[in-house]
GROMACS .gro file of C-alpha atoms in nm:
model
  216
    1UNK     CA    1  10.863  12.320  16.652
    2UNK     CA    2  10.658  12.494  16.916
    3UNK     CA    3  10.850  12.732  17.096
    4UNK     CA    4  10.772  12.903  17.402
    5UNK     CA    5  10.510  13.209  17.395
    6UNK     CA    6  10.370  13.064  17.057
    7UNK     CA    7   9.997  13.006  16.995
    8UNK     CA    8   9.930  12.680  16.950
    9UNK     CA    9   9.842  12.562  16.580
   10UNK     CA   10   9.530  12.494  16.437
   11UNK     CA   11   9.450  12.129  16.331
   12UNK     CA   12   9.524  12.275  15.931
   13UNK     CA   13   9.888  12.408  16.043
   14UNK     CA   14   9.979  12.160  16.238
   15UNK     CA   15   9.903  11.898  15.935
   16UNK     CA   16  10.121  12.150  15.700
   17UNK     CA   17  10.394  12.131  15.946
   18UNK     CA   18  10.397  11.771  15.979
   19UNK     CA   19  10.407  11.700  15.606
   20UNK     CA   20  10.678  11.964  15.573
   21UNK     CA   21  10.887  11.802  15.844
   22UNK     CA   22  10.830  11.463  15.706
   23UNK     CA   23  10.986  11.577  15.370
   24UNK     CA   24  11.316  11.606  15.507
   25UNK     CA   25  11.569  11.404  15.370
   26UNK     CA   26  11.636  11.191  15.696
   27UNK     CA   27  11.317  11.059  15.702
   28UNK     CA   28  11.251  10.973  15.361
   29UNK     CA   29  11.574  10.796  15.358
   30UNK     CA   30  11.440  10.610  15.648
   31UNK     CA   31  11.154  10.508  15.478
   32UNK     CA   32  11.144  10.090  15.351
   33UNK     CA   33  11.251  10.102  15.009
   34UNK     CA   34  11.026   9.889  14.744
   35UNK     CA   35  11.295   9.596  14.785
   36UNK     CA   36  11.244   9.588  15.134
   37UNK     CA   37  10.844   9.576  15.098
   38UNK     CA   38  10.818   9.328  14.837
   39UNK     CA   39  11.083   9.100  15.029
   40UNK     CA   40  10.869   9.151  15.346
   41UNK     CA   41  10.567   9.075  15.179
   42UNK     CA   42  10.742   8.753  14.986
   43UNK     CA   43  10.881   8.644  15.334
   44UNK     CA   44  10.533   8.700  15.520
   45UNK     CA   45  10.436   8.476  15.215
   46UNK     CA   46  10.648   8.192  15.308
   47UNK     CA   47  10.554   8.229  15.668
   48UNK     CA   48  10.219   8.207  15.636
   49UNK     CA   49  10.305   7.925  15.423
   50UNK     CA   50  10.520   7.724  15.634
   51UNK     CA   51  10.347   7.816  15.969
   52UNK     CA   52   9.980   7.873  15.887
   53UNK     CA   53   9.887   7.947  16.288
   54UNK     CA   54  10.158   8.233  16.301
   55UNK     CA   55  10.070   8.556  16.223
   56UNK     CA   56  10.233   8.873  16.272
   57UNK     CA   57  10.550   8.691  16.251
   58UNK     CA   58  10.901   8.893  16.304
   59UNK     CA   59  11.075   8.925  16.015
   60UNK     CA   60  11.393   8.746  15.971
   61UNK     CA   61  11.685   8.863  15.748
   62UNK     CA   62  11.729   8.451  15.698
   63UNK     CA   63  11.404   8.506  15.518
   64UNK     CA   64  11.595   8.735  15.246
   65UNK     CA   65  11.855   8.447  15.225
   66UNK     CA   66  11.596   8.218  15.121
   67UNK     CA   67  11.421   8.406  14.883
   68UNK     CA   68  11.737   8.523  14.731
   69UNK     CA   69  11.861   8.153  14.675
   70UNK     CA   70  11.492   8.020  14.577
   71UNK     CA   71  11.494   8.289  14.303
   72UNK     CA   72  11.841   8.235  14.199
   73UNK     CA   73  11.779   7.828  14.183
   74UNK     CA   74  11.472   7.923  13.971
   75UNK     CA   75  11.702   8.066  13.688
   76UNK     CA   76  11.960   7.809  13.744
   77UNK     CA   77  11.663   7.554  13.638
   78UNK     CA   78  11.492   7.765  13.353
   79UNK     CA   79  11.898   7.821  13.213
   80UNK     CA   80  11.942   7.425  13.203
   81UNK     CA   81  11.604   7.342  13.051
   82UNK     CA   82  11.595   7.626  12.791
   83UNK     CA   83  11.910   7.756  12.787
   84UNK     CA   84  12.005   8.149  12.766
   85UNK     CA   85  11.733   8.352  12.568
   86UNK     CA   86  11.861   8.400  12.237
   87UNK     CA   87  11.726   8.587  11.947
   88UNK     CA   88  11.646   8.425  11.660
   89UNK     CA   89  11.976   8.470  11.477
   90UNK     CA   90  11.861   8.298  11.164
   91UNK     CA   91  11.884   8.504  10.820
   92UNK     CA   92  11.528   8.602  10.714
   93UNK     CA   93  11.532   8.476  10.359
   94UNK     CA   94  11.406   8.807  10.235
   95UNK     CA   95  11.781   8.944  10.325
   96UNK     CA   96  11.928   8.684  10.127
   97UNK     CA   97  12.217   8.706   9.936
   98UNK     CA   98  12.214   8.865   9.582
   99UNK     CA   99  12.185   8.605   9.298
  100UNK     CA  100  12.442   8.740   9.101
  101UNK     CA  101  12.630   9.088   9.189
  102UNK     CA  102  12.847   9.223   8.973
  103UNK     CA  103  12.875   8.880   8.791
  104UNK     CA  104  12.761   8.940   8.392
  105UNK     CA  105  12.851   8.589   8.280
  106UNK     CA  106  12.611   8.424   8.050
  107UNK     CA  107  12.418   8.087   8.184
  108UNK     CA  108  12.664   7.860   7.937
  109UNK     CA  109  12.973   8.046   8.112
  110UNK     CA  110  12.837   8.008   8.436
  111UNK     CA  111  12.749   7.621   8.384
  112UNK     CA  112  13.117   7.563   8.279
  113UNK     CA  113  13.324   7.766   8.545
  114UNK     CA  114  13.033   7.535   8.771
  115UNK     CA  115  13.124   7.203   8.630
  116UNK     CA  116  13.515   7.333   8.660
  117UNK     CA  117  13.466   7.390   9.021
  118UNK     CA  118  13.301   7.044   9.079
  119UNK     CA  119  13.545   6.870   8.898
  120UNK     CA  120  13.801   7.024   9.165
  121UNK     CA  121  13.544   6.934   9.461
  122UNK     CA  122  13.545   7.379   9.526
  123UNK     CA  123  13.172   7.317   9.628
  124UNK     CA  124  13.135   7.662   9.759
  125UNK     CA  125  13.208   7.794   9.424
  126UNK     CA  126  13.021   7.500   9.194
  127UNK     CA  127  12.710   7.566   9.396
  128UNK     CA  128  12.710   7.970   9.371
  129UNK     CA  129  12.794   7.931   8.999
  130UNK     CA  130  12.518   7.684   8.923
  131UNK     CA  131  12.247   7.875   9.052
  132UNK     CA  132  12.369   8.164   8.899
  133UNK     CA  133  12.338   7.976   8.604
  134UNK     CA  134  11.988   7.838   8.656
  135UNK     CA  135  11.887   8.224   8.697
  136UNK     CA  136  12.054   8.350   8.387
  137UNK     CA  137  11.902   8.112   8.178
  138UNK     CA  138  11.577   8.179   8.300
  139UNK     CA  139  11.659   8.547   8.202
  140UNK     CA  140  11.818   8.469   7.895
  141UNK     CA  141  11.456   8.260   7.823
  142UNK     CA  142  11.273   8.571   7.891
  143UNK     CA  143  11.098   8.434   8.164
  144UNK     CA  144  11.214   8.597   8.488
  145UNK     CA  145  11.393   8.897   8.434
  146UNK     CA  146  11.687   8.875   8.764
  147UNK     CA  147  11.795   9.201   8.828
  148UNK     CA  148  12.124   9.267   9.003
  149UNK     CA  149  11.980   9.333   9.343
  150UNK     CA  150  11.745   8.989   9.307
  151UNK     CA  151  11.809   8.789   9.585
  152UNK     CA  152  11.794   8.413   9.592
  153UNK     CA  153  11.517   8.343   9.827
  154UNK     CA  154  11.358   8.609   9.578
  155UNK     CA  155  11.446   8.427   9.237
  156UNK     CA  156  11.332   8.089   9.360
  157UNK     CA  157  10.971   8.231   9.484
  158UNK     CA  158  10.953   8.419   9.081
  159UNK     CA  159  11.095   8.073   8.953
  160UNK     CA  160  10.832   7.855   9.143
  161UNK     CA  161  10.551   8.018   8.953
  162UNK     CA  162  10.682   7.876   8.621
  163UNK     CA  163  10.824   7.588   8.725
  164UNK     CA  164  10.556   7.456   8.997
  165UNK     CA  165  10.675   7.087   8.973
  166UNK     CA  166  11.076   7.202   9.074
  167UNK     CA  167  10.924   7.416   9.382
  168UNK     CA  168  11.073   7.186   9.635
  169UNK     CA  169  11.394   7.171   9.430
  170UNK     CA  170  11.395   7.586   9.388
  171UNK     CA  171  11.360   7.632   9.733
  172UNK     CA  172  11.654   7.434   9.856
  173UNK     CA  173  11.853   7.568   9.572
  174UNK     CA  174  11.804   7.893   9.729
  175UNK     CA  175  11.868   7.772  10.062
  176UNK     CA  176  12.172   7.607   9.966
  177UNK     CA  177  12.281   7.929   9.768
  178UNK     CA  178  12.260   8.135  10.076
  179UNK     CA  179  12.408   7.879  10.314
  180UNK     CA  180  12.721   7.885  10.107
  181UNK     CA  181  12.700   8.291   9.992
  182UNK     CA  182  12.517   8.451  10.314
  183UNK     CA  183  12.544   8.240  10.615
  184UNK     CA  184  12.914   8.157  10.480
  185UNK     CA  185  12.818   7.755  10.545
  186UNK     CA  186  13.057   7.439  10.340
  187UNK     CA  187  12.891   7.356  10.051
  188UNK     CA  188  12.858   6.984   9.965
  189UNK     CA  189  12.913   6.757   9.694
  190UNK     CA  190  12.551   6.669   9.713
  191UNK     CA  191  12.441   7.054   9.696
  192UNK     CA  192  12.599   7.099   9.397
  193UNK     CA  193  12.471   6.793   9.266
  194UNK     CA  194  12.120   6.901   9.318
  195UNK     CA  195  12.174   7.242   9.164
  196UNK     CA  196  12.313   7.071   8.828
  197UNK     CA  197  12.001   6.838   8.814
  198UNK     CA  198  11.746   7.137   8.863
  199UNK     CA  199  11.945   7.309   8.662
  200UNK     CA  200  11.925   7.047   8.386
  201UNK     CA  201  11.524   6.989   8.440
  202UNK     CA  202  11.421   7.355   8.399
  203UNK     CA  203  11.649   7.398   8.093
  204UNK     CA  204  11.459   7.103   7.942
  205UNK     CA  205  11.129   7.213   8.100
  206UNK     CA  206  10.810   7.468   7.945
  207UNK     CA  207  10.736   7.717   8.202
  208UNK     CA  208  10.393   7.660   8.320
  209UNK     CA  209  10.272   8.042   8.253
  210UNK     CA  210  10.356   8.083   7.870
  211UNK     CA  211  10.215   7.681   7.844
  212UNK     CA  212   9.880   7.785   7.998
  213UNK     CA  213   9.903   8.065   7.771
  214UNK     CA  214   9.962   7.901   7.477
  215UNK     CA  215   9.645   7.698   7.518
  216UNK     CA  216   9.407   7.959   7.634
   0.00000   0.00000   0.00000
């Protein structure tokens, strides 16, 4: 502020005084916020859209209400059409359940337990035990070493290299095992029967890699 008797500031001093004055909190608080500026810009767009011959139309709070209503309506429509945003909750097959856990039974012992579970219509146990029987049998035959931490997905992928004709059935078997053991989905008679058939087919088959080596 210029007091009586004070010399008038030059241009640089006047600009510096003005900048310091405008930095005070009351001036900053009086400035329009980013939301205010954005709302006014959007409102002006709608004014120009619906009144193309009108320029410099005054801002009205009704435009803010209209904009909010339009945004909320768009969000509601998006939820109705696409549903709530969500991540992919499906468990990645690379993180599927381990085949054996602490089960150290032989293939024949696992097959017997699987048949007993199927006779009792305990499809969850029948699926888990039969899949373990398939894996244990290939381990016992020296075709695939299935360590304790090997997952169903990893086993199915490895077995497909040796039994390409059963590739689709092995993939389905790994999925059935994971559904029951990892995703806690109820097993079915059909899945248990598919695994039993796969076990029999692989037991009666000669692995492709060994067959190729024998004729090379």
